Short mmCIF file of C-alpha atoms (C1' of nucleotides) in Angstrom, two decimals:
data_model
loop_
_atom_site.label_atom_id
_atom_site.label_comp_id
_atom_site.label_asym_id
_atom_site.label_seq_id
_atom_site.Cartn_x
_atom_site.Cartn_y
_atom_site.Cartn_z
CA MET A 198 -28.02 2.75 -1.51
CA LYS A 199 -24.66 2.79 -0.13
CA PHE A 200 -23.35 3.62 -3.45
CA THR A 201 -25.71 6.42 -3.78
CA LEU A 202 -24.65 7.80 -0.54
CA GLY A 203 -21.07 7.50 -1.38
CA LEU A 204 -21.49 9.09 -4.68
CA GLY A 205 -23.41 11.82 -3.14
CA SER A 206 -20.65 12.62 -0.81
CA ARG A 207 -18.29 12.79 -3.63
CA ALA A 208 -20.46 14.04 -6.35
CA TRP A 209 -17.86 16.47 -7.34
CA ARG A 210 -15.35 13.90 -8.09
CA VAL A 211 -13.79 14.03 -11.41
CA SER A 212 -14.15 10.54 -12.56
CA TRP A 213 -17.66 10.11 -11.59
CA GLU A 214 -18.29 7.81 -14.44
CA ARG A 215 -16.42 5.15 -12.69
CA ALA A 216 -18.55 5.42 -9.72
CA ALA A 217 -21.50 5.40 -11.93
CA ALA A 218 -20.56 1.98 -13.00
CA ALA A 219 -21.57 0.91 -9.57
CA VAL A 220 -21.69 -2.59 -10.61
CA ALA A 221 -20.08 -3.95 -7.61
CA GLY A 222 -22.92 -5.30 -5.71
CA TRP A 223 -20.55 -7.41 -3.81
CA ARG A 224 -18.82 -4.41 -2.62
CA ALA A 225 -21.81 -3.52 -0.69
CA ASN A 226 -21.02 -6.38 1.52
CA ARG A 227 -17.71 -5.05 2.32
CA GLY A 228 -19.10 -1.72 2.86
CA ALA A 229 -21.65 -3.11 5.11
CA LEU A 230 -19.03 -4.86 7.08
CA ARG A 231 -17.20 -1.73 7.59
CA SER A 232 -20.08 0.51 7.89
CA GLY A 233 -20.57 2.02 11.17
CA ALA A 234 -23.37 4.14 12.30
CA ARG A 235 -21.90 7.17 10.93
CA ARG A 236 -23.17 7.52 7.53
CA ILE A 237 -26.23 5.56 7.49
CA SER A 238 -28.59 8.13 6.36
CA SER A 239 -26.88 10.95 4.71
CA PRO A 240 -23.81 11.61 2.80
CA ARG A 241 -22.22 14.19 4.91
CA PRO A 242 -24.24 16.94 3.68
CA GLY A 243 -23.12 20.24 3.12
CA ARG A 244 -19.55 20.38 2.44
CA ARG A 245 -18.91 19.97 -1.07
CA GLY A 246 -20.45 23.04 -2.42
CA SER A 247 -18.52 26.10 -1.80
CA ARG A 248 -15.38 24.58 -0.59
CA LEU A 249 -15.10 22.54 -3.61
CA ALA A 250 -15.65 25.36 -5.87
CA ARG A 251 -12.89 27.16 -4.18
CA THR A 252 -10.40 24.42 -4.22
CA LEU A 253 -11.02 22.66 -7.42
CA PRO A 254 -10.80 25.19 -10.03
CA LEU A 255 -8.96 23.17 -12.47
CA CYS A 256 -10.63 19.93 -12.71
CA LEU A 257 -14.24 20.53 -12.51
CA SER A 258 -14.63 22.35 -15.62
CA GLY A 259 -16.13 20.98 -18.66
CA ASP A 260 -16.62 17.46 -19.41
CA GLY A 261 -15.17 15.06 -17.04
CA GLY A 262 -12.98 17.55 -15.47
CA ALA A 263 -10.02 15.36 -15.28
CA ARG A 264 -9.15 16.21 -18.70
CA ALA A 265 -8.82 19.72 -17.66
CA LEU A 266 -6.04 18.60 -15.51
CA PRO A 267 -2.52 19.04 -16.52
CA ASP A 268 -1.35 16.60 -18.99
CA CYS A 269 0.18 14.52 -16.34
CA PHE A 270 -3.28 13.33 -15.77
CA GLY A 271 -4.48 13.73 -19.19
CA PRO A 272 -6.89 11.41 -20.76
CA SER A 273 -5.62 8.15 -21.79
CA PRO A 274 -7.16 4.84 -22.44
CA ARG A 275 -6.45 2.06 -20.17
CA ARG A 276 -4.12 -0.39 -21.46
CA SER A 277 -5.33 -3.64 -22.54
CA GLY A 278 -5.30 -6.00 -19.71
CA ALA A 279 -6.43 -3.48 -17.28
CA ARG A 280 -9.94 -3.72 -16.23
CA GLN A 281 -12.16 -1.44 -18.00
CA PRO A 282 -15.36 -0.21 -16.78
CA ALA A 283 -18.20 -1.10 -18.94
CA GLY A 284 -19.69 1.53 -21.01
CA PRO A 285 -19.03 3.61 -23.98
CA ARG A 286 -17.09 6.10 -22.07
CA ALA A 287 -14.69 3.64 -20.74
CA MET A 288 -11.99 4.73 -23.03
CA GLU A 289 -12.37 8.21 -21.87
CA GLN A 290 -11.53 7.28 -18.36
CA THR A 291 -8.94 9.29 -16.77
CA TYR A 292 -7.12 8.67 -13.62
CA GLY A 293 -6.60 11.98 -12.16
CA GLU A 294 -8.87 13.22 -9.55
CA VAL A 295 -8.44 16.27 -7.54
CA ASN A 296 -8.96 16.46 -3.89
CA GLN A 297 -10.25 19.35 -1.96
CA LEU A 298 -6.82 20.73 -1.59
CA GLY A 299 -6.29 20.74 -5.27
CA GLY A 300 -3.92 17.85 -5.19
CA VAL A 301 -4.13 15.16 -7.71
CA PHE A 302 -4.64 11.62 -6.70
CA VAL A 303 -5.63 8.37 -8.20
CA ASN A 304 -8.44 6.84 -6.38
CA GLY A 305 -7.59 3.46 -5.07
CA ARG A 306 -3.96 3.83 -5.78
CA PRO A 307 -1.19 4.77 -3.47
CA LEU A 308 0.42 8.08 -3.58
CA PRO A 309 3.71 8.09 -5.36
CA ASN A 310 6.56 7.15 -3.19
CA ALA A 311 8.09 10.45 -3.77
CA ILE A 312 5.14 12.06 -2.17
CA ARG A 313 5.08 9.62 0.64
CA LEU A 314 8.68 10.16 1.23
CA ARG A 315 8.22 13.84 1.16
CA ILE A 316 5.55 13.63 3.74
CA VAL A 317 7.82 11.78 6.06
CA GLU A 318 10.66 14.08 5.43
CA LEU A 319 8.68 17.13 6.09
CA ALA A 320 7.32 15.62 9.23
CA GLN A 321 10.80 14.92 10.38
CA LEU A 322 11.73 18.41 9.67
CA GLY A 323 9.19 19.37 12.19
CA ILE A 324 6.55 20.53 9.86
CA ARG A 325 3.14 19.89 11.17
CA PRO A 326 1.00 17.36 9.42
CA CYS A 327 -1.56 19.92 8.61
CA ASP A 328 1.05 21.98 6.89
CA ILE A 329 2.37 19.02 5.07
CA SER A 330 -1.09 18.28 3.97
CA ARG A 331 -1.52 21.71 2.59
CA GLN A 332 1.85 21.96 1.04
CA LEU A 333 1.69 18.70 -0.71
CA ARG A 334 -2.00 18.89 -1.25
CA VAL A 335 -2.51 15.55 0.21
CA SER A 336 -5.42 15.05 2.48
CA HIS A 337 -4.55 15.29 6.07
CA GLY A 338 -6.03 11.91 6.58
CA CYS A 339 -3.56 10.49 4.22
CA VAL A 340 -0.72 12.37 5.78
CA SER A 341 -1.79 11.10 9.11
CA LYS A 342 -2.00 7.63 7.86
CA ILE A 343 1.32 7.65 6.17
CA LEU A 344 3.04 9.16 9.12
CA ALA A 345 1.37 6.75 11.47
CA ARG A 346 2.47 3.91 9.36
CA TYR A 347 5.90 5.25 9.12
CA ASN A 348 6.15 5.66 12.82
CA GLU A 349 4.92 2.19 13.28
CA THR A 350 6.76 0.34 10.64
CA GLY A 351 9.50 2.60 9.53
CA SER A 352 8.35 2.27 6.02
CA ILE A 353 6.78 4.76 3.79
CA LEU A 354 5.63 2.20 1.35
CA PRO A 355 2.04 1.38 0.85
CA GLY A 356 0.79 -2.00 1.69
CA ALA A 357 0.46 -4.81 -0.69
CA ILE A 358 -2.58 -4.22 -2.70
CA GLY A 359 -4.66 -6.90 -4.15
CA GLY A 360 -4.04 -10.49 -4.44
CA SER A 361 -5.01 -13.22 -2.17
CA LYS A 362 -3.41 -14.53 0.83
CA PRO A 363 -0.93 -17.06 -0.28
CA ARG A 364 -1.99 -20.53 0.10
CA VAL A 365 -0.59 -22.17 3.11
CA THR A 366 -1.09 -25.66 1.88
CA THR A 367 1.81 -25.55 -0.42
CA PRO A 368 3.05 -28.72 -1.94
CA ASN A 369 5.82 -28.74 0.53
CA VAL A 370 3.44 -28.50 3.40
CA VAL A 371 1.27 -31.17 1.97
CA LYS A 372 4.27 -33.29 1.57
CA HIS A 373 5.20 -32.86 5.16
CA ILE A 374 1.73 -33.56 6.26
CA ARG A 375 1.80 -36.67 4.27
CA ASP A 376 5.06 -37.63 5.83
CA TYR A 377 3.75 -37.04 9.26
CA LYS A 378 0.70 -39.01 8.52
CA GLN A 379 2.65 -41.83 7.12
CA GLY A 380 4.97 -41.80 10.04
CA ASP A 381 2.13 -41.82 12.45
CA PRO A 382 -1.17 -42.71 10.90
CA GLY A 383 -2.93 -41.85 14.05
CA ILE A 384 -1.60 -38.39 14.26
CA PHE A 385 -4.08 -35.64 14.83
CA ALA A 386 -4.40 -32.71 12.67
CA TRP A 387 -3.44 -30.41 15.46
CA GLU A 388 -0.38 -32.49 16.02
CA ILE A 389 0.53 -32.16 12.44
CA ARG A 390 0.04 -28.52 12.78
CA ASP A 391 2.35 -28.38 15.71
CA ARG A 392 4.91 -30.40 13.97
CA LEU A 393 4.79 -28.20 11.00
CA LEU A 394 5.61 -25.38 13.29
CA ALA A 395 8.20 -27.25 15.24
CA ASP A 396 9.94 -28.46 12.16
CA GLY A 397 9.99 -25.09 10.67
CA VAL A 398 7.95 -26.14 7.73
CA CYS A 399 5.53 -23.43 8.56
CA ASP A 400 5.47 -20.58 10.87
CA LYS A 401 2.73 -19.30 12.94
CA TYR A 402 1.65 -17.07 10.16
CA ASN A 403 1.31 -19.57 7.47
CA VAL A 404 0.68 -22.77 9.24
CA PRO A 405 -2.47 -24.35 7.97
CA SER A 406 -5.39 -24.49 10.24
CA VAL A 407 -6.37 -27.73 11.78
CA SER A 408 -9.34 -27.84 9.53
CA SER A 409 -7.16 -27.26 6.55
CA ILE A 410 -4.93 -30.06 7.61
CA SER A 411 -7.89 -32.25 8.08
CA ARG A 412 -9.07 -31.37 4.67
CA ILE A 413 -5.69 -32.17 3.25
CA LEU A 414 -5.67 -35.44 5.03
CA ARG A 415 -9.08 -36.17 3.71
CA ASN A 416 -8.74 -34.95 0.20
CA LYS A 417 -5.15 -35.07 -0.76
CA ILE A 418 -3.67 -37.70 1.35
CA GLY A 419 -6.72 -39.77 1.49
CA ASN A 420 -6.85 -42.67 3.73
CA LEU A 421 -3.43 -43.23 4.88
CA ALA A 422 -5.09 -43.47 8.16
CA GLN A 423 -8.16 -42.21 9.72
CA PRO A 424 -7.58 -40.68 13.01
CA GLY A 425 -9.81 -42.33 15.40
CA PRO A 426 -11.57 -40.64 18.17
CA TYR A 427 -10.06 -43.03 20.60
CA GLU A 428 -6.69 -41.62 20.03
CA ALA A 429 -7.34 -38.60 22.00
CA SER A 430 -4.75 -39.41 24.52
CA LYS A 431 -1.93 -38.27 22.47
CA GLN A 432 0.57 -35.78 23.34
CA PRO A 433 -0.56 -32.62 24.74
CA PRO A 434 -0.25 -29.77 22.65
CA PRO A 435 2.98 -28.64 22.27
CA GLN A 436 5.14 -26.11 22.83
CA PRO A 437 4.72 -22.71 21.96
CA ALA A 438 5.30 -21.86 18.47
CA LEU A 439 8.79 -21.28 17.61
CA PRO A 440 9.93 -17.83 17.85
CA TYR A 441 9.08 -16.61 14.56
CA ASN A 442 12.45 -15.31 13.93
CA HIS A 443 13.24 -18.83 13.42
CA ILE A 444 11.25 -18.75 10.34
CA TYR A 445 10.86 -15.16 9.66
CA GLN A 446 14.35 -14.35 9.26
CA TYR A 447 15.21 -11.18 7.77
CA PRO A 448 17.16 -11.46 4.67
CA TYR A 449 19.90 -9.48 6.08
CA PRO A 450 22.49 -9.19 7.27
CA SER A 451 23.17 -11.62 4.67
CA PRO A 452 23.18 -10.05 1.35
CA VAL A 453 19.89 -8.77 1.08
CA SER A 454 17.59 -10.51 -1.13
CA PRO A 455 16.42 -8.58 -4.02
CA THR A 456 13.26 -10.48 -3.84
CA GLY A 457 12.44 -9.19 -0.47
CA ALA A 458 9.33 -7.35 -1.20
CA LYS A 459 7.57 -10.03 -3.02
CA MET A 460 8.77 -13.31 -1.95
CA GLY A 461 5.94 -15.29 -3.12
CA SER A 462 7.81 -18.45 -2.81
CA HIS A 463 9.73 -17.65 0.21
CA PRO A 464 9.03 -20.21 2.83
CA GLY A 465 8.85 -17.67 5.50
CA VAL A 466 7.32 -14.36 5.63
CA PRO A 467 10.03 -11.89 5.59
CA GLY A 468 9.95 -9.12 7.96
CA THR A 469 6.87 -10.17 9.67
CA ALA A 470 8.43 -10.30 13.01
CA GLY A 471 9.02 -6.68 12.98
CA HIS A 472 5.81 -5.69 11.45
CA VAL A 473 3.37 -5.88 14.12
CA SER A 474 1.27 -3.36 12.49
CA ILE A 475 0.97 -5.11 9.25
CA PRO A 476 -1.77 -7.57 9.39
CA ARG A 477 -0.92 -9.37 6.30
CA SER A 478 1.42 -12.10 6.91
CA TRP A 479 2.50 -12.70 3.49
CA PRO A 480 5.19 -10.78 1.90
CA SER A 481 4.70 -7.23 2.50
CA ALA A 482 6.24 -4.32 0.90
CA HIS A 483 6.43 -2.78 4.26
CA SER A 484 8.98 -5.13 5.35
CA VAL A 485 11.89 -3.17 6.45
CA SER A 486 14.13 -5.94 5.53
CA ASN A 487 12.54 -6.14 2.21
CA ILE A 488 12.98 -2.56 1.69
CA LEU A 489 16.46 -2.69 2.89
CA GLY A 490 17.09 -5.64 0.83
CA ILE A 491 15.87 -4.12 -2.27
CA ARG A 492 17.60 -0.97 -1.67
CA THR A 493 20.84 -2.46 -0.74
CA PHE A 494 20.72 -4.74 -3.60
CA MET A 495 20.01 -2.00 -5.90
CA GLU A 496 22.61 0.18 -4.49
CA GLN A 497 25.07 -2.52 -4.88
CA THR A 498 24.09 -3.57 -8.27
CA GLY A 499 22.85 -0.37 -9.52
CA ALA A 500 20.28 -2.21 -11.43
CA LEU A 501 16.76 -3.08 -10.92
CA ALA A 502 16.21 -4.99 -13.98
CA GLY A 503 17.27 -8.18 -12.44
CA SER A 504 15.10 -7.90 -9.46
CA GLU A 505 12.19 -5.92 -10.43
CA GLY A 506 10.14 -8.87 -11.25
CA THR A 507 10.16 -10.03 -7.74
CA THR A 508 10.32 -6.86 -5.89
CA TYR A 509 7.88 -4.28 -5.20
CA SER A 510 8.22 -2.93 -8.61
CA PRO A 511 5.06 -4.34 -9.95
CA LYS A 512 3.36 -2.04 -7.60
CA MET A 513 5.64 0.74 -8.18
CA GLU A 514 3.48 2.47 -10.56
CA ASP A 515 4.06 5.39 -8.44
CA TRP A 516 2.10 6.94 -11.05
CA ALA A 517 5.39 7.86 -12.36
CA SER A 518 3.65 9.49 -15.14
CA VAL A 519 1.91 11.71 -12.76
CA ASN A 520 5.07 13.46 -12.07
CA ARG A 521 6.54 13.09 -15.37
CA THR A 522 5.58 16.31 -16.76
CA ALA A 523 7.65 17.88 -14.14
CA PHE A 524 10.69 16.15 -15.35
CA PRO A 525 10.94 16.65 -18.95
CA THR A 526 14.46 15.52 -19.02
CA ALA A 527 13.16 12.04 -19.30
CA GLN A 528 16.29 10.44 -18.20
CA ALA A 529 15.71 6.94 -17.27
CA VAL A 530 17.97 5.89 -14.57
CA ASN A 531 19.71 2.77 -15.29
CA GLY A 532 17.51 -0.12 -14.63
CA LEU A 533 14.52 1.92 -13.90
CA GLU A 534 13.11 2.04 -17.26
CA LYS A 535 11.19 -1.06 -17.08
CA PRO A 536 9.35 -0.16 -13.97
CA VAL A 537 8.59 3.06 -15.52
CA LEU A 538 7.21 1.35 -18.47
CA GLU A 539 5.21 -0.80 -16.25
CA ALA A 540 3.94 2.26 -14.64
CA ASP A 541 2.83 3.31 -17.97
CA ILE A 542 0.96 0.20 -18.27
CA LYS A 543 -0.91 0.86 -15.16
CA TYR A 544 -1.25 4.51 -15.57
CA PRO A 545 -1.35 5.18 -19.17
CA GLN A 546 -1.23 8.80 -18.82
CA SER A 547 0.58 11.23 -20.83
CA ALA A 548 3.88 9.76 -21.61
CA SER A 549 5.12 12.93 -22.98
CA SER A 550 8.06 13.01 -20.75
CA LEU A 551 9.09 10.01 -18.90
CA SER A 552 11.05 10.17 -15.83
CA ALA A 553 11.50 7.64 -13.21
CA VAL A 554 11.11 8.86 -9.75
CA GLY A 555 14.65 7.94 -9.32
CA THR A 556 15.48 10.49 -11.81
CA PHE A 557 14.35 13.22 -9.64
CA LEU A 558 15.36 11.56 -6.48
CA PRO A 559 18.95 10.95 -7.06
CA ALA A 560 20.61 8.50 -4.87
CA CYS A 561 22.07 9.77 -1.71
CA ALA A 562 20.74 13.14 -2.24
CA TYR A 563 17.59 14.95 -2.48
CA PRO A 564 18.51 18.03 -4.27
CA ALA A 565 16.18 20.80 -3.78
CA SER A 566 16.03 21.44 -7.39
CA ASN A 567 14.79 18.06 -8.08
CA GLN A 568 12.58 18.02 -5.16
CA HIS A 569 11.13 21.08 -6.35
CA GLY A 570 10.24 19.38 -9.47
CA VAL A 571 8.69 16.49 -7.80
CA TYR A 572 5.84 18.38 -6.45
CA SER A 573 5.52 21.03 -8.88
CA ALA A 574 4.16 19.12 -11.71
CA SER A 575 2.36 21.65 -13.65
CA GLY A 576 -0.93 22.33 -12.14
CA GLY A 577 -1.54 18.86 -11.09
CA GLY A 578 1.32 18.85 -8.76
CA TYR A 579 1.23 18.58 -5.12
CA LEU A 580 2.38 21.96 -4.34
CA ALA A 581 0.11 24.68 -3.59
CA PRO A 582 0.95 27.38 -5.96
CA GLY A 583 0.19 30.15 -3.67
CA PRO A 584 1.35 29.77 -0.13
CA PRO A 585 5.02 29.99 0.30
CA TRP A 586 6.89 27.09 1.52
CA PRO A 587 7.92 27.27 5.10
CA PRO A 588 11.14 29.05 5.61
CA ALA A 589 14.09 27.01 4.70
CA GLN A 590 15.57 27.42 8.07
CA GLY A 591 12.45 25.81 9.34
CA PRO A 592 11.99 23.90 12.50
CA PRO A 593 14.66 21.78 13.93
CA LEU A 594 15.11 18.36 12.68
CA ALA A 595 13.40 15.48 14.13
CA PRO A 596 14.88 13.69 17.07
CA PRO A 597 18.26 12.22 16.54
CA GLY A 598 16.89 8.82 16.11
CA ALA A 599 14.70 9.82 13.34
CA SER A 600 16.03 9.59 9.95
CA VAL A 601 15.01 9.06 6.49
CA ALA A 602 17.27 7.42 4.15
CA VAL A 603 16.71 8.98 0.90
CA HIS A 604 17.86 7.17 -2.05
CA GLY A 605 16.00 8.07 -5.04
CA GLY A 606 16.96 5.32 -7.28
CA GLU A 607 14.72 2.79 -5.78
CA LEU A 608 11.84 4.92 -5.23
CA SER A 609 10.19 4.33 -8.45
CA ALA A 610 11.03 0.77 -8.78
CA SER A 611 10.99 -0.99 -5.56
CA ALA A 612 11.36 0.69 -2.32
CA ALA A 613 12.00 3.78 -0.48
CA VAL A 614 13.90 3.10 2.56
CA THR A 615 13.01 4.84 5.61
CA PHE A 616 13.75 4.20 9.13
CA LYS A 617 12.82 5.75 12.25
CA HIS A 618 12.96 5.16 15.90
CA PRO A 619 15.72 2.68 15.98
CA SER A 620 15.14 1.99 19.57
CA ARG A 621 11.65 1.01 18.84
CA GLU A 622 12.75 -1.13 16.06
CA ALA A 623 15.18 -2.78 18.30
CA ALA A 624 12.32 -3.79 20.42
CA ASP A 625 9.95 -5.20 17.95
CA ARG A 626 11.68 -5.36 14.73
CA LYS A 627 14.97 -6.21 13.45
CA PRO A 628 17.46 -3.50 13.78
CA PRO A 629 18.12 -1.78 10.61
CA SER A 630 20.75 -3.24 8.57
CA PRO A 631 23.85 -1.25 9.02
CA GLY A 632 24.69 -1.69 5.48
CA ALA A 633 21.35 -0.76 4.22
CA LYS A 634 20.53 2.04 6.47
CA ALA A 635 21.93 5.15 5.21
CA PRO A 636 24.73 6.00 7.49
CA ASP A 637 23.97 9.58 7.21
CA ALA A 638 20.33 9.56 6.66
CA LEU A 639 19.92 12.70 8.53
CA GLY A 640 22.56 14.10 6.43
CA SER A 641 20.32 13.43 3.57
CA LEU A 642 17.78 15.50 5.22
CA HIS A 643 20.22 18.16 5.94
CA GLY A 644 20.96 18.18 2.36
CA LEU A 645 17.38 18.49 1.61
CA PRO A 646 16.63 22.08 1.67
CA ILE A 647 13.04 22.73 1.60
CA PRO A 648 12.07 24.44 -1.49
CA ALA A 649 11.84 28.07 -0.85
CA SER A 650 8.72 28.28 -2.77
CA THR A 651 6.06 25.98 -3.84
CA SER A 652 5.38 27.68 -6.99
"C1'" DC B 264 -7.81 24.56 14.14
"C1'" DG B 265 -5.36 20.13 14.18
"C1'" DC B 266 -5.60 15.42 14.29
"C1'" DG B 267 -7.24 10.52 14.43
"C1'" DT B 268 -10.16 7.69 12.21
"C1'" DA B 269 -14.59 5.57 10.16
"C1'" DA B 270 -16.81 5.33 5.97
"C1'" DC B 271 -16.53 5.17 1.34
"C1'" DG B 272 -15.62 4.18 -3.55
"C1'" DG B 273 -11.95 2.65 -5.89
"C1'" DT B 274 -7.91 -0.63 -7.59
"C1'" DT B 275 -5.41 -4.74 -7.45
"C1'" DG B 276 -4.18 -9.52 -7.92
"C1'" DA B 277 -4.64 -14.46 -6.39
"C1'" DC B 278 -7.84 -17.84 -6.78
"C1'" DC C 56 -11.23 -15.82 -19.46
"C1'" DT C 57 -14.15 -13.94 -16.08
"C1'" DG C 58 -15.94 -13.22 -11.61
"C1'" DT C 59 -15.14 -13.31 -6.68
"C1'" DC C 60 -12.89 -11.95 -2.81
"C1'" DA C 61 -10.15 -9.64 0.43
"C1'" DA C 62 -6.63 -6.91 0.79
"C1'" DC C 63 -5.03 -1.92 0.30
"C1'" DC C 64 -5.60 2.87 -1.36
"C1'" DG C 65 -6.68 8.25 -0.54
"C1'" DT C 66 -10.35 11.33 0.37
"C1'" DT C 67 -13.90 13.06 3.01
"C1'" DA C 68 -16.08 14.30 7.06
"C1'" DC C 69 -17.03 13.53 11.84
"C1'" DG C 70 -15.72 14.05 16.57
#
DNA sequence: CGCGTAACGGTTGAC
DNA sequence: CTGTCAACCGTTACG
C-alpha cells in the first residue's frame, strides 16, 4: 500500500524496477513510523505529468530511461558484493535517476561532495537557495537540507549511512563493570553506570544503560554478587556526567587523527560535543574535528592511502564516476586512487574516464575551469544547460565569518572541510583548528569565480 | 515564488 | 551467508 503510493508518486522515476522489487515489507514499518497524515490516501496527485515531461527529456525515453543518460550514469552491473535486487533485470540496474530539474542523482546516496560543497559556496556567495537548486539541478529540498546542516554543523558532509550503533558494552566496559562488581559486589547497576561515566570509561553517549549493565552482570559476569534489594541505601546518584569534553575530545589541536571520521574503536565519540545537531553519537563524518583531522592530515601527508581505511573514504563514493565523464583527464591525485576505485565498486558506472573529485577540486583553489567541469558532466551534470549562470560579479560574499575552506584533495576521499559561523562554533562546538581551517578560506571563495555559463 | 519539512523509496553497514 | 534493523540519503510535494 505504502509502496504503491510511493511508487505512484514517483512513477516516472528511472529505475522503477528497483521500486518494483518492493520486497521490503519491513520497511513499511519504518514508513509507518514516519508517516504522518499527509499522504495517507493519495500519492500527491497531479504533478508528475507535464512537469516531468518538460524536465526530464533525457532519461525517460526508451527502456529504463537511465540508460539514456549520459554515460556517467550508464548501465553497469553492480559489483559483486553489492546487494542486488532480485530479478532477471537486476544486472540492468542503473544508478542514475533524474530529478525534476534534470539533475542526476542516485537514490539513497548522498550527493557528491563536490556538489555539496558547491551548494554551500554558492549560498555563501549570496545566491539564493532556489537559484542554487536550479543551477545545480539539485532539489531545493536537498539544498535546503544541506545548507541547514552546514549552518548547523559547519560540515557539508553527509551523515554516516548504514551500520549499527556501536555496541556500548565493549570488552573494556565489561571489564570495568566486572571490576566494579568485584570491588563492590553490592553495587547497583546505576552506580556502575555512574562510575563508568566518572571514570571516563564511557561518556554520556556511549554509557550502557542500566538494563544493559544489569544484563552484563547477569550474563557475562554472572554471580559475582547479586545486588540485593536491601541495598537501596547506597549512594545517591551521582554527579552530573562529566563534561563530555572530557571524553569527547577533539583530536586536535593535537595532530589530527586521520581516523577521525570513522573511529570505530575510539573510546570517545569525536566531535560529538560540537555536534548538537547530529543525533548519532558514534563517529560521525560530520565531525568538524574529524573533517579537520582528515583534511589536515591529508594536507600534511599528501596521501590518503594510509588513512582511507579509517576515514570517511569508505563512504566517499561521491559517485566519483558520476562526474568522471567531465574530467577525461583521468588524473588520479596522489593517494586518491583507491577511494576512487572504491567508488567504482559502489557505483560501477562508466569508468571511461576516472577522475577523483580531488582532481577537479585542486587543493587550495577552486579554479573556475575545473569547477566548470564539475557540474557540467555531459548531460547528466548538474548544470542547467540553458539558463546562464548568475553574473560573475554576483552578490556580495557571505558575512565575514562565513567561509568555506576548499581543498579539493580530500573531497573525494574523506572530507570536505567547511566552516561557518565561528562564533557559533565557539559556543557549542570546538573552535576550528587554526591549522586545519583554511586561513584564507574566503580567499578560496574569492578565487572561485562563478562559471560564467552553465553550459 | 521561495523555503522548510514530512513522506517516501532507496542504500548502507553493523549485528 | 543472509536477513534485520536503524541510520542516512535526495526527491517530491505540501503548506
